[in-house]
């Protein structure tokens, strides 16, 4: 049996509980195992981002518990949580993923540096990662000099760098044209297949959804369906 | 790494950073200029007082004091003067006989301090001859010549060669009146003194006061090197027994107060300038933090802890100050060095200033101690202005920041 990466129990999130309560996520149970490749879908406002943020320890659930690799992150202090994210979770956001003043190489190396990896090891790993996302010729470009798709690929490489348990991606392809989106998804799928990296990503894009092996649909903050599929 | 990111961050909006850096440069430069200029003014005033009026050291009878009672004298001043004149450390020395009394013109009268001087001595002592505006500096050689200030002449409505009468009490408490003829009219840089100080030949006054030939009320000494002041004062004590020996700071408490208060002044001026700069810096840095909320949120999401975020923002602010301060200091120092040599002519305003004892050339000057104060205050500013924006950045909640994407 595969290792459990995420185990979320009865997770709810209510915004503005005192004034105009918004029940963004309600009583969600989520179980994710190592090596899964999951799309989180649902209409706008259904709570996808909120759920992802809670799984990644960026947001605190109003109720419920989240375990990541056996650690109850809902109990960690703020600084411990930041440290936990550094070592265990990779993030890819819709945009503003990269540090604008650093080159692609430096951006990917940054998290490794935060993990105190030696310079030599770092160089090697960064080059490998950028090669995997097909950007070996852009290592010294700053984010501003890269296309949106290239920036997202650097972000994936950066998310991978720290060898996280899981990569959480909130609409990583939302700002990309369909070709770049497909390319990014192919890279993610390849990493998932070859390196057993676990991915949980939210998306609106039908073509992206098709690449997933499991699709979780959220409606009004609740899981509406959770199905396995064979990717195309 | 944080150092590098912070450094590159400040150049993301280069023009904004340059504005901050230039304002720091200009602020510090202006502060140094204001301080050095004021100190130049003060120094001018002090020199004016020392070289035109007080001299470095004055010796009196212990009870001569404020009332300038002529009967309290120092004996054998001729011998004492000779001793001082042979001392290589002393630039000039002179003895004076002093009385207070009334000067009367045909129309009016006024209270005066009457100085009985040895004219050649006062040339080196207080350069009195240089202040002559009309007439001559005791060239007539006449006993009844009197030198009065322009202001007093105006008050008494008298001209050169006019006759005036001096009235005062002699050492035997008899009232003495003597007629003098105005031989010269002077104008010094200190017009308030011009109204009360009059000069007459020493021997004549001494006779009128019925003092003994070698008796004087005051010995004034100019020294060559101010650093030897204390040593020379000590030597004076052994040379002149039973006398009060005072240096210029003791003679003019206002001057020493000015010097003391200048430190405070330095703190206030540089403090005000740096306070203004602090607000400018904080404002700019807050703007830059707010602009980067999402980026900071992303950094927190990927694992940059709050301490590191704090350090990064602190560094950014401190780079700005640390770049600006030394340049400002350098410009300030250069300006002071150059203007300190060539001087600034303030004759445009000197009419008014002269009455406070200022001359019209100002040589800006600032000693090391003041620079140290300024540097310290710069560092304090650098740190203070860095803390608030960095603290503000810490208030960010990463998920909220990211939601703004
Ligand atoms: N900070 C907040 N304060 C109040 N309500 C919020 C906040 N963040 C999200 N919400 C609300 O929570 C609900 C879920 O939002 P969420 O962003 O998770 O939806 P989503 O599925 O990601 O939508 P989209 O597809 O548009 O990104 C929405 O109704 C939203 O308005
Ligand atoms: Mg969303």
PDB file of N, CA and C and ligand atoms in Angstrom, chain A residues 45 47-50 94 170-171 202 204, ligand 2:
ATOM      1  N   UNK A  45     -15.420  30.042  -7.143  1.00  0.00           N
ATOM      2  CA  UNK A  45     -15.991  30.290  -5.822  1.00  0.00           C
ATOM      3  C   UNK A  45     -16.368  29.023  -5.090  1.00  0.00           C
ATOM      4  N   UNK A  47     -14.390  26.967  -3.739  1.00  0.00           N
ATOM      5  CA  UNK A  47     -13.505  26.723  -2.595  1.00  0.00           C
ATOM      6  C   UNK A  47     -12.218  25.995  -2.939  1.00  0.00           C
ATOM      7  N   UNK A  48     -11.869  25.927  -4.201  1.00  0.00           N
ATOM      8  CA  UNK A  48     -10.655  25.197  -4.604  1.00  0.00           C
ATOM      9  C   UNK A  48      -9.404  25.825  -3.987  1.00  0.00           C
ATOM     10  N   UNK A  49      -9.267  27.133  -4.177  1.00  0.00           N
ATOM     11  CA  UNK A  49      -8.076  27.799  -3.649  1.00  0.00           C
ATOM     12  C   UNK A  49      -8.025  27.667  -2.134  1.00  0.00           C
ATOM     13  N   UNK A  50      -9.170  27.862  -1.508  1.00  0.00           N
ATOM     14  CA  UNK A  50      -9.224  27.787  -0.056  1.00  0.00           C
ATOM     15  C   UNK A  50      -8.769  26.411   0.424  1.00  0.00           C
ATOM     16  N   UNK A  94      -0.711  30.766  -9.616  1.00  0.00           N
ATOM     17  CA  UNK A  94      -1.135  31.198 -10.938  1.00  0.00           C
ATOM     18  C   UNK A  94      -0.127  32.176 -11.547  1.00  0.00           C
ATOM     19  N   UNK A 170      -2.161  25.913  -7.700  1.00  0.00           N
ATOM     20  CA  UNK A 170      -3.476  26.547  -7.825  1.00  0.00           C
ATOM     21  C   UNK A 170      -3.568  27.209  -9.197  1.00  0.00           C
ATOM     22  N   UNK A 171      -4.321  26.603 -10.068  1.00  0.00           N
ATOM     23  CA  UNK A 171      -4.504  27.083 -11.439  1.00  0.00           C
ATOM     24  C   UNK A 171      -3.177  27.458 -12.089  1.00  0.00           C
ATOM     25  N   UNK A 202      -5.426  22.654  -9.002  1.00  0.00           N
ATOM     26  CA  UNK A 202      -6.785  23.081  -9.327  1.00  0.00           C
ATOM     27  C   UNK A 202      -6.773  23.625 -10.744  1.00  0.00           C
ATOM     28  N   UNK A 204      -9.534  24.966 -14.302  1.00  0.00           N
ATOM     29  CA  UNK A 204     -10.821  25.125 -14.965  1.00  0.00           C
ATOM     30  C   UNK A 204     -10.777  24.466 -16.334  1.00  0.00           C
TER      31      UNK A 204
HETATM   32 MG1  LIG C   2      -9.079  29.960  -6.891  1.00  0.00          MG
END
